[in-house]
Short mmCIF file of C-alpha atoms in Angstrom, two decimals:
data_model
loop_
_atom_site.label_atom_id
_atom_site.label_comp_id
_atom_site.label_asym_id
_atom_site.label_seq_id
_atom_site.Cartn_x
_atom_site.Cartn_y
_atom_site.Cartn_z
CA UNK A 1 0.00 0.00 0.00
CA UNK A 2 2.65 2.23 1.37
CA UNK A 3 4.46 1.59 -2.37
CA UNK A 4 1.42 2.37 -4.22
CA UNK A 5 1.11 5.68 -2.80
CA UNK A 6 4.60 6.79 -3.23
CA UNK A 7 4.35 5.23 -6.88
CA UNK A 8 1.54 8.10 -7.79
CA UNK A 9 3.28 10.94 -5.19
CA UNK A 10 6.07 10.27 -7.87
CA UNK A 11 3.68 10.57 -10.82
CA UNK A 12 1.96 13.49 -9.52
CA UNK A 13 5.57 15.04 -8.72
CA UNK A 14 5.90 14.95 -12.64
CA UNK A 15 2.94 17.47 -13.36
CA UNK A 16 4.87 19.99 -10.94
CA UNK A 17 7.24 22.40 -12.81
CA UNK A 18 10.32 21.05 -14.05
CA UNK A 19 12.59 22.06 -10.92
CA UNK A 20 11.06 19.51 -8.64
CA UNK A 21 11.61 16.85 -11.20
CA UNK A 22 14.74 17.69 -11.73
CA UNK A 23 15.22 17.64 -7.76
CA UNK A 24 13.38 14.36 -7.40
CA UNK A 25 15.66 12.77 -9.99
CA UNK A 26 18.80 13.74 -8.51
CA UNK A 27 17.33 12.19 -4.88
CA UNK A 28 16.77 9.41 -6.72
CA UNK A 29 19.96 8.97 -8.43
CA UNK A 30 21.31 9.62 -5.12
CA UNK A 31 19.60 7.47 -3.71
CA UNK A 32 20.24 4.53 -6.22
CA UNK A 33 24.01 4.97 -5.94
CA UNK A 34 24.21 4.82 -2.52
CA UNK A 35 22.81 1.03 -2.44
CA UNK A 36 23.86 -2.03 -3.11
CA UNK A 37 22.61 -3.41 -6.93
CA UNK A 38 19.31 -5.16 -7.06
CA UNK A 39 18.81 -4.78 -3.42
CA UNK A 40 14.96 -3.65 -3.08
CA UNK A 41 15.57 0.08 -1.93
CA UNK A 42 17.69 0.32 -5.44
CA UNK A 43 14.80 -1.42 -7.45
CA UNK A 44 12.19 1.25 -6.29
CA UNK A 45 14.48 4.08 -6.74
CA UNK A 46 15.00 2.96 -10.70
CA UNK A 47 11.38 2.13 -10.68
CA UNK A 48 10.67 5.44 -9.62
CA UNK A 49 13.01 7.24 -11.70
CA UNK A 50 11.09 5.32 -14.69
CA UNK A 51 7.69 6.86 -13.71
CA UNK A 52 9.65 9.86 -12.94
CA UNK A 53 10.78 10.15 -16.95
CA UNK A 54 7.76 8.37 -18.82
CA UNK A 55 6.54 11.62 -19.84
CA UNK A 56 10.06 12.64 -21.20
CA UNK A 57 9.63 9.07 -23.38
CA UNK A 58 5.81 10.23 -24.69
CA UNK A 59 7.37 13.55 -25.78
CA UNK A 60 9.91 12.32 -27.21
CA UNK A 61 7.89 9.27 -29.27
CA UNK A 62 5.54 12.12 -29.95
CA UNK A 63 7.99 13.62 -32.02
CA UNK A 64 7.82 10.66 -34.14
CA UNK A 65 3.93 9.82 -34.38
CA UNK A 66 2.26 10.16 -38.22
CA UNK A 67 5.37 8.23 -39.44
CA UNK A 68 3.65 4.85 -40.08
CA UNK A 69 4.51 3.48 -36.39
CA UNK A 70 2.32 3.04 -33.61
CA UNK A 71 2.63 5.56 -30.74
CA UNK A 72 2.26 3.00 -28.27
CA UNK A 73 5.37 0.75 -30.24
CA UNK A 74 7.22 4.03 -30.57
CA UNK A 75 6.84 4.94 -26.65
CA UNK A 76 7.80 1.24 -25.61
CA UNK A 77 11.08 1.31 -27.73
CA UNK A 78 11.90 4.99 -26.54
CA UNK A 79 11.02 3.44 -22.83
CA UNK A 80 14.25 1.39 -23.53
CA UNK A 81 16.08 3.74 -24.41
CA UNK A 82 14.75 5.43 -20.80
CA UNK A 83 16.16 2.19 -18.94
CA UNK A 84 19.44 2.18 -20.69
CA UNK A 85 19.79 5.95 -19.81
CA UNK A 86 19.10 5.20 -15.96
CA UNK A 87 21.13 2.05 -16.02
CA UNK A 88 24.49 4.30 -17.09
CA UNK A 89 24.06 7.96 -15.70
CA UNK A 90 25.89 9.16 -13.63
CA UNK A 91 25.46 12.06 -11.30
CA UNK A 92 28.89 13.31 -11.26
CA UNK A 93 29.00 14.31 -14.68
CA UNK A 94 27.19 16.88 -13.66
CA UNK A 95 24.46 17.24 -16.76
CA UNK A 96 21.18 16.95 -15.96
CA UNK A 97 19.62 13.59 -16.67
CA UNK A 98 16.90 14.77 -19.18
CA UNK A 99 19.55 16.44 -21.26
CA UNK A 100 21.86 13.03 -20.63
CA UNK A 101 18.37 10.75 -21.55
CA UNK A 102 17.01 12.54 -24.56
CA UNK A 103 19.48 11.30 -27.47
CA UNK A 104 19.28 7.83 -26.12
CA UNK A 105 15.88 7.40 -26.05
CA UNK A 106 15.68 9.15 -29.50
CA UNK A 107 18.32 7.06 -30.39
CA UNK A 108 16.10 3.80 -29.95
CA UNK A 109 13.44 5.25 -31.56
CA UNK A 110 15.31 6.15 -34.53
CA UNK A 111 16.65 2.67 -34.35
CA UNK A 112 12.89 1.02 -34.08
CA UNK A 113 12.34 2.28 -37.56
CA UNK A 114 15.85 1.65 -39.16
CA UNK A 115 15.14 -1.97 -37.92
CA UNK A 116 11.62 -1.64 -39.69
CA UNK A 117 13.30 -1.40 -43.18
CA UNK A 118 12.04 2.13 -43.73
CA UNK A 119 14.76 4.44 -44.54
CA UNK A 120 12.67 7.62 -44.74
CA UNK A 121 9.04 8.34 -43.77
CA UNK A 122 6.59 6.47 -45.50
CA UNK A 123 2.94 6.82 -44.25
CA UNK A 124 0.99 3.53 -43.30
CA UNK A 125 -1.47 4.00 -45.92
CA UNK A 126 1.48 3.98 -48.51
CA UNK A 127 3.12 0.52 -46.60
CA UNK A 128 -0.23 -1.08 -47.09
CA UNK A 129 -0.33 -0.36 -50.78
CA UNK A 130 3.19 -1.46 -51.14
CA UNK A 131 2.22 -4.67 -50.01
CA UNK A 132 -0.80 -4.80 -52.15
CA UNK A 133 1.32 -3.68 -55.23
CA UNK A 134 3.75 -6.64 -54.61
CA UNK A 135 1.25 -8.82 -54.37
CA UNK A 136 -0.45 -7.85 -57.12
CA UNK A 137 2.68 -7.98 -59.18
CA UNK A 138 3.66 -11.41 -58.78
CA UNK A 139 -0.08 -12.70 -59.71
CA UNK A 140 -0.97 -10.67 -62.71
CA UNK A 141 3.04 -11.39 -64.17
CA UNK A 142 1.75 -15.16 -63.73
CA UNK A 143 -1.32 -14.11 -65.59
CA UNK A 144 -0.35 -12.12 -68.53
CA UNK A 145 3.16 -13.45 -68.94
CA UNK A 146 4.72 -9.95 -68.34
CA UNK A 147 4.75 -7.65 -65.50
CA UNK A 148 1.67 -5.83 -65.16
CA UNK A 149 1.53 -1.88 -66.25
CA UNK A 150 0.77 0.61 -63.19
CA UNK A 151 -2.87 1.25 -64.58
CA UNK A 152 -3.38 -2.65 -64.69
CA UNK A 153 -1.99 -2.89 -61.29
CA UNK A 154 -5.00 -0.19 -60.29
CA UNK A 155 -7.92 -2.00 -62.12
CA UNK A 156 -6.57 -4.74 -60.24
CA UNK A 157 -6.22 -3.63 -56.29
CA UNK A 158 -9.03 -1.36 -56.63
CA UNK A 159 -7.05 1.89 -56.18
CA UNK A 160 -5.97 5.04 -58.27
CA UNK A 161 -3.44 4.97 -60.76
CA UNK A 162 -1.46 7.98 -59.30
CA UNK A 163 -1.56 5.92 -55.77
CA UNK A 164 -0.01 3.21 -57.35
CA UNK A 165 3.13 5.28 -59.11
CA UNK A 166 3.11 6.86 -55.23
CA UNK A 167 3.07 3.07 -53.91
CA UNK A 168 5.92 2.04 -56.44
CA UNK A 169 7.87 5.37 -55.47
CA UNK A 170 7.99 4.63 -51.84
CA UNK A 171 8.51 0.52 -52.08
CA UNK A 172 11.79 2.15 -53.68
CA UNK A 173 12.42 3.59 -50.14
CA UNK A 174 11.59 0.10 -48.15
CA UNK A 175 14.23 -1.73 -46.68
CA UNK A 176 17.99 -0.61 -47.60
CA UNK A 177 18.73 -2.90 -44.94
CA UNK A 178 22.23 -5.27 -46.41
CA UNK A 179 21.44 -8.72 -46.44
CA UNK A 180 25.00 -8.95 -46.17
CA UNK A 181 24.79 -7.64 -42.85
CA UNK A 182 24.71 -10.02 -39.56
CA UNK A 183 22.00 -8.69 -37.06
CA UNK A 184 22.44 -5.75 -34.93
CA UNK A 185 23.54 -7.29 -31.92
CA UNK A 186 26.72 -8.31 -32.86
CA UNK A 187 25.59 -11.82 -32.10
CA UNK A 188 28.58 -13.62 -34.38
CA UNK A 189 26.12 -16.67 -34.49
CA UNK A 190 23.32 -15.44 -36.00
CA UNK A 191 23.96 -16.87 -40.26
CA UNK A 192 23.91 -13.59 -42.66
CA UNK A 193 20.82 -13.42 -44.88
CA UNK A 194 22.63 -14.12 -47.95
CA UNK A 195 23.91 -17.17 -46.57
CA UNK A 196 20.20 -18.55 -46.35
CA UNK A 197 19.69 -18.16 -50.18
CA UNK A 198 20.66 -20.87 -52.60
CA UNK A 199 22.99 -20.30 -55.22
CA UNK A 200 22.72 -21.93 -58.47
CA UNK A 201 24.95 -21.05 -60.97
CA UNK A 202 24.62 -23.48 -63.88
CA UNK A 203 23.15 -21.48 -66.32
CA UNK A 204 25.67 -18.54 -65.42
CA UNK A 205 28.34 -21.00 -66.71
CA UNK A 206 26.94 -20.49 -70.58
CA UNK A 207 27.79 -16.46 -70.01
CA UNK A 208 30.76 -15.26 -71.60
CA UNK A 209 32.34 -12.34 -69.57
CA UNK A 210 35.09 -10.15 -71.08
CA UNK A 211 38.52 -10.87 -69.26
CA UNK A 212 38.47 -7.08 -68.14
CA UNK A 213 35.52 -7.67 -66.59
CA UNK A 214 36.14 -10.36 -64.55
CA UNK A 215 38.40 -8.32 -61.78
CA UNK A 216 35.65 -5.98 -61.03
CA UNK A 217 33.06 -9.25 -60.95
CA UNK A 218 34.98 -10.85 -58.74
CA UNK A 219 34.52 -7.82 -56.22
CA UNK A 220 31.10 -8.45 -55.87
CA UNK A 221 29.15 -10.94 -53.56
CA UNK A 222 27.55 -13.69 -55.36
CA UNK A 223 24.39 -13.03 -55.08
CA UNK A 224 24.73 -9.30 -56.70
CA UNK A 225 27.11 -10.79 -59.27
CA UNK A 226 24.29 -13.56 -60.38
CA UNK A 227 21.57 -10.72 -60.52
CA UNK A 228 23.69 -8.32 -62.38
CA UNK A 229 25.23 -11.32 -65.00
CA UNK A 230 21.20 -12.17 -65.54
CA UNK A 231 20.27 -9.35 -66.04
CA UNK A 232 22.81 -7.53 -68.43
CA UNK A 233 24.79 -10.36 -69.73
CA UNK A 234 21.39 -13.34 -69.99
CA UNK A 235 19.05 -10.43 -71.03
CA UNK A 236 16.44 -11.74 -68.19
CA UNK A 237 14.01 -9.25 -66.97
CA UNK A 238 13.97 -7.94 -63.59
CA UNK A 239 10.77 -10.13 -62.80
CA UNK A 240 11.93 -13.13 -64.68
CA UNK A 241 15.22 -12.83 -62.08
CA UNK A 242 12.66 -11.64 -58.88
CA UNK A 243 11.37 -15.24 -59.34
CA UNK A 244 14.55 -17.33 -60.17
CA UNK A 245 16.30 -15.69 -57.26
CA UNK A 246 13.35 -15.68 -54.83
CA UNK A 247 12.99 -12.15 -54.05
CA UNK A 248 10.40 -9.52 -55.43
CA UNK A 249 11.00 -7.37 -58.71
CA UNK A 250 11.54 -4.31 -56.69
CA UNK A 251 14.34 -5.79 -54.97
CA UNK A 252 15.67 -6.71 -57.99
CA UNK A 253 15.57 -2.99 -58.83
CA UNK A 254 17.64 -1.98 -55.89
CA UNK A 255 19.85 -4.49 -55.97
CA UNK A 256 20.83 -3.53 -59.66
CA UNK A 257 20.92 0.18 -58.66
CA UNK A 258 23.16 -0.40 -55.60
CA UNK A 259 25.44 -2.86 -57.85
CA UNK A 260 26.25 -0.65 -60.41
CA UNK A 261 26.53 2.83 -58.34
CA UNK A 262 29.61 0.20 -56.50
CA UNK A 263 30.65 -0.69 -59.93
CA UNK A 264 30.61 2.89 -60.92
CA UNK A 265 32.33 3.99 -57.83
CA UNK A 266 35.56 1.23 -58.16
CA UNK A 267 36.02 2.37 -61.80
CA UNK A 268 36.66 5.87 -61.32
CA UNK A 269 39.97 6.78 -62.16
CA UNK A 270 42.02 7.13 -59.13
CA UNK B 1 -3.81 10.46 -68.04
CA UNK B 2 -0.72 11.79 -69.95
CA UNK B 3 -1.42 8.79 -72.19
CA UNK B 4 -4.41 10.58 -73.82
CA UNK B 5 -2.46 13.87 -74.10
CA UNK B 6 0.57 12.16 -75.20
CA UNK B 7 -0.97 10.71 -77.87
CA UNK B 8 0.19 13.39 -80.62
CA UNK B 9 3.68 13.68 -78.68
CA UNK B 10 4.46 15.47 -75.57
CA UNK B 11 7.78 17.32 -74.05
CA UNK B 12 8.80 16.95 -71.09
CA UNK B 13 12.25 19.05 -70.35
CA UNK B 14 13.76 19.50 -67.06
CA UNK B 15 17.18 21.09 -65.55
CA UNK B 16 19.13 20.15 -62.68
CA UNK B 17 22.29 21.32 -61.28
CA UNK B 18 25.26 18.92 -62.36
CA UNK B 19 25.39 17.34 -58.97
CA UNK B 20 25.21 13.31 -58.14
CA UNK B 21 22.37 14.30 -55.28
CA UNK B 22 20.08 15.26 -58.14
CA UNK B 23 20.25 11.99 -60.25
CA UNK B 24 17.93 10.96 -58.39
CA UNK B 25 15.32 13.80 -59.43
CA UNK B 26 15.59 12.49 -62.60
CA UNK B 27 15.61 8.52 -62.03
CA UNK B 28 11.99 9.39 -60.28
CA UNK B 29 10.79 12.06 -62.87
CA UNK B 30 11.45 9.63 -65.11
CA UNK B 31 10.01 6.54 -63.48
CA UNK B 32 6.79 8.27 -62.82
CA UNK B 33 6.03 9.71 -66.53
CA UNK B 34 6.76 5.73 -67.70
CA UNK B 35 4.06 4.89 -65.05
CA UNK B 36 1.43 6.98 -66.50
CA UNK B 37 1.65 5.75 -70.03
CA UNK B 38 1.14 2.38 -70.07
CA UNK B 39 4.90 0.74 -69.29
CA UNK B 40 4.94 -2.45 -67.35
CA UNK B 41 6.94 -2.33 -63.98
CA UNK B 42 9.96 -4.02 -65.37
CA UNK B 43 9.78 -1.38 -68.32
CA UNK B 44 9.73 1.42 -65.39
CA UNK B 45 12.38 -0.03 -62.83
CA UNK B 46 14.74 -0.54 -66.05
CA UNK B 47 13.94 3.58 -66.90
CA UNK B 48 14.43 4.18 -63.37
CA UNK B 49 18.17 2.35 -63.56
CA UNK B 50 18.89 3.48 -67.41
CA UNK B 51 18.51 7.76 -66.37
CA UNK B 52 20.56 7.21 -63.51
CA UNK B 53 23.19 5.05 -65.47
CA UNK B 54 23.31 7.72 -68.23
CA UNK B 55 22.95 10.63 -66.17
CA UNK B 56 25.97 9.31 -63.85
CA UNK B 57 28.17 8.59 -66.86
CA UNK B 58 28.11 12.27 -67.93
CA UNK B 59 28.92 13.46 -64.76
CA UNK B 60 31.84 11.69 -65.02
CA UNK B 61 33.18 14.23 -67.34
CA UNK B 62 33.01 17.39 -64.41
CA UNK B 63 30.90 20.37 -65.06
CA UNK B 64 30.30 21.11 -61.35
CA UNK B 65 28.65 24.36 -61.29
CA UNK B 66 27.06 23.72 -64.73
CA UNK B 67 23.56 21.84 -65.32
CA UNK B 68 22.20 18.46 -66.39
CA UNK B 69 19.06 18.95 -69.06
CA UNK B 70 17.09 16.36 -69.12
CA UNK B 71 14.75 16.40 -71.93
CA UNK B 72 11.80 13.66 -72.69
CA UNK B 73 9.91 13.07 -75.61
CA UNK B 74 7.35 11.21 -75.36
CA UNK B 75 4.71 9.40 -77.24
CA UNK B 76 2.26 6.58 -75.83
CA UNK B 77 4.48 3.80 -76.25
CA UNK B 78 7.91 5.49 -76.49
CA UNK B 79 10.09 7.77 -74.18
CA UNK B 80 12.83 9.25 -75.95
CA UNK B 81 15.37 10.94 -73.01
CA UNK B 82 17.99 12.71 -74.27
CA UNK B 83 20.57 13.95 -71.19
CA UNK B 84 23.12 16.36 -72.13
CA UNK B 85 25.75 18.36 -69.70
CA UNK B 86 27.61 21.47 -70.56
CA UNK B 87 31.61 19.72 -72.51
CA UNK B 88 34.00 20.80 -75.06
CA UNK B 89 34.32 17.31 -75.90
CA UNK B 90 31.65 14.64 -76.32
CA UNK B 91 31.65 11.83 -73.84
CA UNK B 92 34.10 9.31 -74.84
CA UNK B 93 32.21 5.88 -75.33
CA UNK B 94 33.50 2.85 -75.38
CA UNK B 95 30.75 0.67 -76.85
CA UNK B 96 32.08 -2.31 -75.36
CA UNK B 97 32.26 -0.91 -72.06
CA UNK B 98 30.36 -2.11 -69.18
CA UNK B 99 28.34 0.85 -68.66
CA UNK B 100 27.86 0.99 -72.10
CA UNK B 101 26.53 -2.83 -72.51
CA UNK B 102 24.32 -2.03 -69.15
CA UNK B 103 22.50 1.04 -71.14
CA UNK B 104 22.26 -0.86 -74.22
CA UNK B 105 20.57 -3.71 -72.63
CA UNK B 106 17.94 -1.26 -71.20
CA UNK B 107 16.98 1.20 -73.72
CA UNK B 108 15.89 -0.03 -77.21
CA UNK B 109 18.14 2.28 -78.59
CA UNK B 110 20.79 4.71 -77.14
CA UNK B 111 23.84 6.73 -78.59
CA UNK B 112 25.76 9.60 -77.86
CA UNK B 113 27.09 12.79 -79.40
CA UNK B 114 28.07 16.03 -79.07
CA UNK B 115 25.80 19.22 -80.06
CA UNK B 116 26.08 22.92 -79.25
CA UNK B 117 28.74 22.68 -77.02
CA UNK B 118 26.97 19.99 -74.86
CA UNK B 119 27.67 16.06 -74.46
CA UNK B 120 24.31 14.49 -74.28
CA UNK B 121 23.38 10.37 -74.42
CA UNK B 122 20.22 9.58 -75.74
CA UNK B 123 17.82 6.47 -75.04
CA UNK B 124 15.23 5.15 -76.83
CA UNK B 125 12.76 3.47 -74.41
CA UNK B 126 10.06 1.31 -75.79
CA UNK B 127 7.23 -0.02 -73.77
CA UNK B 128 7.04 -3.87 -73.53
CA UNK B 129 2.98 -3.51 -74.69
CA UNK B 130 4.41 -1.53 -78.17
CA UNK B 131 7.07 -4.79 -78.81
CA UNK B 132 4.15 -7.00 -77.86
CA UNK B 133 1.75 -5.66 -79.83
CA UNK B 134 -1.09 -4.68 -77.96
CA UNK B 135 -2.76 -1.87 -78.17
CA UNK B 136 -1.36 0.57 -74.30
CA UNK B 137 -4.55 1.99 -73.62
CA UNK B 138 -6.47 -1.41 -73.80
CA UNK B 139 -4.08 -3.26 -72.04
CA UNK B 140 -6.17 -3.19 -68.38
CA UNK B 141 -9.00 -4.81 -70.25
#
């Protein structure tokens, strides 16, 4: 009971002006630092320096709302970010925690939607459609033989045909995430994407490639190399190699693009 | 619809500084006008990767300070985008280049030259629907 009622004396604390938070969190800090770990007294005093800070989390999520995320998802991750801020300040640097707090829990937010795949703000209503767009890709290309024209894709999903060049425009902007890459954590266990896709490179053998070609091939990892030998050298069309590879026409697309601006890049004269 | 519009021909001309961050204006300018006449997706996303391709290769020869024109003809089942950058000299192909094979391979038709004291490359883009036959602005029925 007693708990309970110092639990909302905190929360009440927080509506005061910002001085008496700012007190209460350096009692608190105190407080924390001057037991042992995990004992129960240091517990409540980071549980209460949590309560203490939620709004600081909301405000800064809030920031971030109207970018296709969840303010609730948004205000967990930046509550993380919260934790790992109370977890490592400390009180004799001499900042005050908010201004110590702020670029970490921003941090985590910022990091929520890297990890989502989005590398710039796309509205929901524009993921949605991206998914519908893919979807509808792959079944009219089985349909008609070819890849479906934007106003086909419209008739199709029901939508305009300016909403579908908007959907196209921003599927562009999904996911720049490297398969290459191992996950964040630095877990050295965890297999790289690219290592979970087959590699079949029969017909590749029938490809002739110019000899001064093949050092600046040879630079590339094998998946890009396959897609960009298909595509320029086998004359296969981006959706013909989406469903040979396993992995949708539009990431064909970037995959190309990011290929040959590295291409471009190692042939510039030095 | 530009397709309607288009149908007689339409111009579409636009100017960027000579900088890498605005290849990009153009890869998406271009993309979109392919979306609204009647280009499949594969047709677009190979647009999309030509401009940029062609766009990058003449800013290879400098002209920082100077502009990229970016000019597009089009018709209902043909863009015609020719690119040209400010250069004393044209741009020197090597038509069995790489880059050269990769914008061959995506355009129907592209060449370069040098006019008015400006390189430009120019690509042909024909819509899948045209090579196939069928009529563009039947092809969602």
């Amino acid at each position: 009971m007693n708990q309970l009622r110092e639990d909302e004396d905190v929360r009440d604390r927080a509506e005061t002006p910002l001085e008496a938070i700012r007190r209460k969190s350096r009692d608190l800090f105190t407080e924390l630092g001057s037991l042992p770990e995990d004992s129960p007294g240091a517990l409540n005093a980071r549980e209460a320096l949590v309560h203490l800070h939620l709004p600081l989390v909301d405000h800064c999520a809030r920031r971030f709302r109207n970018r296709g995320e969840p303010l609730e998802d948004l205000v967990q991750v930046g509550t993380i970010g919260l934790l790992k801020s109370i977890d490592r300040f400390d009180l004799e640097r001499g900042v005050e925690f908010t201004t110590y707090a702020t670029p970490t829990i921003i941090g985590e937010i910022k990091r929520h939607f890297r990890d989502k795949g989005w590398a710039i703000r796309v509205p929901r209503r524009l993921q949605e459609l991206r998914m519908q767009i893919m979807s509808a890709t792959a079944e009219l290309s089985q349909q008609l033989g070819r890849s479906p024209t934007p106003r086909e894709l419209s008739v199709h999903i029901g939508c305009s045909l300016d909403e579908v060049i908007e959907g196209m425009a921003s599927a562009n902007a999904y996911s720049t995430l490297s398969l290459d890459a191992g996950s964040d954590s630095g877990d050295d266990q965890t297999p790289r994407l690219v290592d979970s896709l087959g590699v079949d490179d029969l017909e590749l053998d029938q490809v002739e490639i110019r000899e001064s070609l093949k050092p600046l091939l040879e630079g590339l990892d094998p998946r890009e190399k396959r897609i960009l030998l298909l595509r320029f050298f086998k004359n296969m069309t981006q959706s013909q190699i989406a469903a040979e590879v396993g992995i949708s026409q539009m990431h064909v697309s970037r995959l190309l693009t990011r290929t040959l601006e590295r291409l471009r890049n190692s042939l510039e004269p030095e | 619809m530009i397709n309607h519009v288009a149908g007689s021909g339409a111009d579409v001309e636009l100017r960027v500084p000579a900088d890498g961050a605005y290849v990009y204006v153009l890869r998406t300018t271009a993309a979109s006008i392919a979306g609204r006449l009647d280009f499949t997706v594969d047709d677009i996303e190979d647009i999309r990767i030509a401009i940029g391709e062609a766009a990058s290769l003449l800013l290879d020869l400098g002209g920082t300070g100077t502009d990229l024109l970016c000019h597009f003809a089009l018709t209902s089942e043909q863009i015609t985008a020719t690119i040209s950058l400010p250069s004393e000299s044209p741009l020197p192909i090597v038509s069995d280049s790489f880059a050269w094979q990769v914008l061959s391979t995506l355009a129907t038709e592209c060449d370069a030259g040098h006019a008015d004291g400006r390189a430009h490359i120019r690509l042909a883009l024909r819509s899948t629907l045209a090579a196939m036959d069928v009529a563009p602005g039947q092809a969602a029925h």
